[in-house]
PDB file of C-alpha atoms in Angstrom:
ATOM      1  CA  MET A   1     -15.905 -15.843  14.485  1.00  0.00           C
ATOM      2  CA  ARG A   2     -13.631 -18.222  11.836  1.00  0.00           C
ATOM      3  CA  ILE A   3     -11.196 -17.662   9.298  1.00  0.00           C
ATOM      4  CA  GLY A   4     -13.773 -17.651   6.408  1.00  0.00           C
ATOM      5  CA  GLU A   5     -15.926 -15.320   8.104  1.00  0.00           C
ATOM      6  CA  LEU A   6     -13.183 -12.983   9.091  1.00  0.00           C
ATOM      7  CA  ALA A   7     -11.922 -12.971   5.205  1.00  0.00           C
ATOM      8  CA  ALA A   8     -15.195 -12.502   4.043  1.00  0.00           C
ATOM      9  CA  ARG A   9     -15.857  -9.429   6.312  1.00  0.00           C
ATOM     10  CA  ALA A  10     -12.414  -7.788   6.044  1.00  0.00           C
ATOM     11  CA  GLY A  11     -12.681  -8.345   1.955  1.00  0.00           C
ATOM     12  CA  THR A  12      -9.585 -10.751   1.942  1.00  0.00           C
ATOM     13  CA  THR A  13      -8.900 -14.509   1.671  1.00  0.00           C
ATOM     14  CA  THR A  14      -7.842 -17.127   4.159  1.00  0.00           C
ATOM     15  CA  ARG A  15      -4.278 -17.553   3.153  1.00  0.00           C
ATOM     16  CA  THR A  16      -3.593 -13.643   3.440  1.00  0.00           C
ATOM     17  CA  LEU A  17      -4.888 -14.015   6.712  1.00  0.00           C
ATOM     18  CA  ARG A  18      -2.665 -17.283   7.534  1.00  0.00           C
ATOM     19  CA  TYR A  19       0.473 -14.987   5.674  1.00  0.00           C
ATOM     20  CA  TYR A  20      -0.390 -12.201   8.140  1.00  0.00           C
ATOM     21  CA  GLU A  21      -0.702 -14.686  10.979  1.00  0.00           C
ATOM     22  CA  SER A  22       2.977 -16.255  10.063  1.00  0.00           C
ATOM     23  CA  ARG A  23       4.275 -12.745  10.048  1.00  0.00           C
ATOM     24  CA  GLY A  24       3.107 -11.966  13.381  1.00  0.00           C
ATOM     25  CA  LEU A  25       0.798  -9.368  12.398  1.00  0.00           C
ATOM     26  CA  LEU A  26      -2.549 -11.493  13.062  1.00  0.00           C
ATOM     27  CA  PRO A  27      -3.228 -13.480  16.587  1.00  0.00           C
ATOM     28  CA  ALA A  28      -2.937 -17.192  16.225  1.00  0.00           C
ATOM     29  CA  ARG A  29      -6.036 -18.062  18.447  1.00  0.00           C
ATOM     30  CA  ARG A  30      -7.244 -21.539  18.644  1.00  0.00           C
ATOM     31  CA  GLY A  31     -10.483 -22.852  20.047  1.00  0.00           C
ATOM     32  CA  THR A  32     -10.617 -26.239  21.546  1.00  0.00           C
ATOM     33  CA  ASN A  33     -11.912 -27.597  18.517  1.00  0.00           C
ATOM     34  CA  GLY A  34      -8.490 -26.550  17.011  1.00  0.00           C
ATOM     35  CA  TYR A  35     -10.018 -24.027  14.721  1.00  0.00           C
ATOM     36  CA  ARG A  36      -8.523 -20.646  14.384  1.00  0.00           C
ATOM     37  CA  SER A  37     -10.929 -18.032  16.266  1.00  0.00           C
ATOM     38  CA  TYR A  38     -10.937 -14.228  15.636  1.00  0.00           C
ATOM     39  CA  ASP A  39     -13.038 -11.353  17.078  1.00  0.00           C
ATOM     40  CA  GLU A  40     -13.742  -7.674  16.371  1.00  0.00           C
ATOM     41  CA  GLY A  41     -10.654  -6.512  17.206  1.00  0.00           C
ATOM     42  CA  ASP A  42      -8.958  -8.723  14.850  1.00  0.00           C
ATOM     43  CA  LEU A  43     -11.085  -7.117  12.091  1.00  0.00           C
ATOM     44  CA  LYS A  44     -10.152  -3.965  13.290  1.00  0.00           C
ATOM     45  CA  LEU A  45      -6.601  -5.140  12.767  1.00  0.00           C
ATOM     46  CA  LEU A  46      -7.246  -6.353   9.279  1.00  0.00           C
ATOM     47  CA  ARG A  47      -8.758  -2.872   8.194  1.00  0.00           C
ATOM     48  CA  GLN A  48      -5.843  -0.769   9.459  1.00  0.00           C
ATOM     49  CA  ILE A  49      -3.287  -3.060   7.533  1.00  0.00           C
ATOM     50  CA  ARG A  50      -5.447  -2.904   4.419  1.00  0.00           C
ATOM     51  CA  THR A  51      -5.920   0.841   4.673  1.00  0.00           C
ATOM     52  CA  LEU A  52      -2.470   1.342   4.946  1.00  0.00           C
ATOM     53  CA  GLN A  53      -1.468  -0.914   2.106  1.00  0.00           C
ATOM     54  CA  ASP A  54      -4.053   0.615  -0.472  1.00  0.00           C
ATOM     55  CA  PHE A  55      -2.065   3.922   0.643  1.00  0.00           C
ATOM     56  CA  GLY A  56       1.242   2.342  -0.630  1.00  0.00           C
ATOM     57  CA  PHE A  57       2.624   1.217   2.783  1.00  0.00           C
ATOM     58  CA  ASP A  58       4.712  -2.209   2.481  1.00  0.00           C
ATOM     59  CA  LEU A  59       3.344  -5.151   4.993  1.00  0.00           C
ATOM     60  CA  GLU A  60       6.315  -4.677   7.526  1.00  0.00           C
ATOM     61  CA  GLU A  61       5.413  -0.745   7.503  1.00  0.00           C
ATOM     62  CA  THR A  62       2.266  -1.906   9.150  1.00  0.00           C
ATOM     63  CA  ARG A  63       3.684  -3.245  12.208  1.00  0.00           C
ATOM     64  CA  PRO A  64       3.576  -0.040  14.350  1.00  0.00           C
ATOM     65  CA  PHE A  65      -0.148   0.497  13.627  1.00  0.00           C
ATOM     66  CA  VAL A  66      -0.954  -3.059  14.430  1.00  0.00           C
ATOM     67  CA  GLU A  67       1.050  -3.130  17.737  1.00  0.00           C
ATOM     68  CA  CYS A  68      -0.679   0.433  18.607  1.00  0.00           C
ATOM     69  CA  LEU A  69      -3.998  -1.200  18.379  1.00  0.00           C
ATOM     70  CA  ARG A  70      -3.058  -4.164  20.106  1.00  0.00           C
ATOM     71  CA  ALA A  71      -1.737  -2.417  23.261  1.00  0.00           C
ATOM     72  CA  GLY A  72      -5.433  -0.833  23.504  1.00  0.00           C
ATOM     73  CA  HIS A  73      -5.159   2.441  21.841  1.00  0.00           C
ATOM     74  CA  PRO A  74      -8.402   3.399  20.024  1.00  0.00           C
ATOM     75  CA  GLN A  75      -6.399   4.382  16.434  1.00  0.00           C
ATOM     76  CA  GLY A  76      -3.327   2.739  15.043  1.00  0.00           C
ATOM     77  CA  ASP A  77      -1.759   5.896  14.464  1.00  0.00           C
ATOM     78  CA  SER A  78      -1.967   7.466  18.101  1.00  0.00           C
ATOM     79  CA  CYS A  79       1.535   5.826  19.036  1.00  0.00           C
ATOM     80  CA  PRO A  80       4.934   7.370  18.384  1.00  0.00           C
ATOM     81  CA  ALA A  81       6.463   4.387  16.271  1.00  0.00           C
ATOM     82  CA  SER A  82       3.237   4.787  13.884  1.00  0.00           C
ATOM     83  CA  LEU A  83       4.004   8.663  13.983  1.00  0.00           C
ATOM     84  CA  ALA A  84       7.501   7.899  12.643  1.00  0.00           C
ATOM     85  CA  VAL A  85       6.375   5.531   9.815  1.00  0.00           C
ATOM     86  CA  TYR A  86       4.420   8.528   8.569  1.00  0.00           C
ATOM     87  CA  ARG A  87       7.221  10.396   8.325  1.00  0.00           C
ATOM     88  CA  ARG A  88       9.139   8.382   6.770  1.00  0.00           C
ATOM     89  CA  LYS A  89       6.399   7.524   4.347  1.00  0.00           C
ATOM     90  CA  LEU A  90       5.774  11.544   3.429  1.00  0.00           C
ATOM     91  CA  ASP A  91       9.564  11.573   3.010  1.00  0.00           C
ATOM     92  CA  GLU A  92       9.431   8.980   0.480  1.00  0.00           C
ATOM     93  CA  LEU A  93       6.386  10.451  -1.467  1.00  0.00           C
ATOM     94  CA  ASP A  94       8.097  13.657  -1.296  1.00  0.00           C
ATOM     95  CA  ALA A  95      11.031  12.738  -3.180  1.00  0.00           C
ATOM     96  CA  LEU A  96       8.931  10.424  -5.661  1.00  0.00           C
ATOM     97  CA  ILE A  97       7.078  13.460  -6.503  1.00  0.00           C
ATOM     98  CA  GLY A  98      10.577  15.545  -7.031  1.00  0.00           C
ATOM     99  CA  GLU A  99      11.645  13.028  -9.006  1.00  0.00           C
ATOM    100  CA  LEU A 100       8.513  13.052 -10.861  1.00  0.00           C
ATOM    101  CA  THR A 101       8.109  16.462 -11.689  1.00  0.00           C
ATOM    102  CA  ALA A 102      11.595  16.345 -13.105  1.00  0.00           C
ATOM    103  CA  VAL A 103      10.534  13.868 -15.468  1.00  0.00           C
ATOM    104  CA  ARG A 104       7.580  15.688 -16.349  1.00  0.00           C
ATOM    105  CA  ALA A 105       9.513  18.739 -16.964  1.00  0.00           C
ATOM    106  CA  THR A 106      11.761  16.963 -19.492  1.00  0.00           C
ATOM    107  CA  ILE A 107       9.244  15.479 -21.246  1.00  0.00           C
ATOM    108  CA  ALA A 108       7.186  18.661 -21.500  1.00  0.00           C
ATOM    109  CA  VAL A 109      10.401  20.362 -22.837  1.00  0.00           C
ATOM    110  CA  ARG A 110      11.037  17.111 -25.718  1.00  0.00           C
ATOM    111  CA  LEU A 111       7.108  17.321 -26.512  1.00  0.00           C
ATOM    112  CA  ALA A 112       7.597  21.215 -27.273  1.00  0.00           C
ATOM    113  CA  ALA A 113      10.560  20.875 -29.321  1.00  0.00           C
ATOM    114  CA  ALA A 114       8.717  18.015 -31.194  1.00  0.00           C
ATOM    115  CA  ASP A 115       5.835  19.780 -31.990  1.00  0.00           C
ATOM    116  CA  GLU A 116       8.039  22.537 -33.592  1.00  0.00           C
ATOM    117  CA  PRO A 117       9.444  20.927 -36.664  1.00  0.00           C
ATOM    118  CA  PRO A 118      12.647  23.092 -38.376  1.00  0.00           C
ATOM    119  CA  GLY A 119      11.408  24.945 -41.185  1.00  0.00           C
ATOM    120  CA  ASP A 120       8.547  24.670 -42.918  1.00  0.00           C
ATOM    121  CA  GLU A 121       8.543  21.330 -43.872  1.00  0.00           C
ATOM    122  CA  PRO A 122       6.504  18.428 -42.188  1.00  0.00           C
ATOM    123  CA  PRO A 123       8.549  15.836 -40.153  1.00  0.00           C
ATOM    124  CA  LEU A 124       9.775  12.743 -42.049  1.00  0.00           C
ATOM    125  CA  CYS A 125       7.109  10.799 -40.425  1.00  0.00           C
ATOM    126  CA  GLU A 126       4.209  12.305 -41.931  1.00  0.00           C
ATOM    127  CA  MET A 127       5.896  11.314 -45.062  1.00  0.00           C
ATOM    128  CA  GLY A 128       6.178   7.717 -44.618  1.00  0.00           C
ATOM    129  CA  GLY A 129       9.957   8.268 -43.237  1.00  0.00           C
ATOM    130  CA  GLN A 130      11.459   9.123 -46.795  1.00  0.00           C
ATOM    131  CA  GLU A 131      12.724  12.388 -48.103  1.00  0.00           C
ATOM    132  CA  LEU A 132      11.884  13.997 -51.055  1.00  0.00           C
TER     133      LEU A 132
END
């Protein structure tokens, strides 16, 4: 198939495909007419890249998965290098979850304190910001 058909089937643009090609993630095969030529295997590579990017992987992190597929494995995550990327990503996510949990706790404490103004007086913001 040609680049336009591959882009349409993969749900991306020809510009993106050329970029992947320049990064070495997509093979650059040319037919005798000079046009780029792709097959179903290339579509599988693109779907793997897109899925991982949807999960938050950057483009370079997809490389081991692509190489695994190119090596003939049925799945891009059946190689040790791909599993190492998964492990690193899980560590990153766990760290982010920890940071977000701490931020959430701080905001919850501040909200609770703000909901309980001292004494019987309403907060200044409800009186137009002016003290009586």
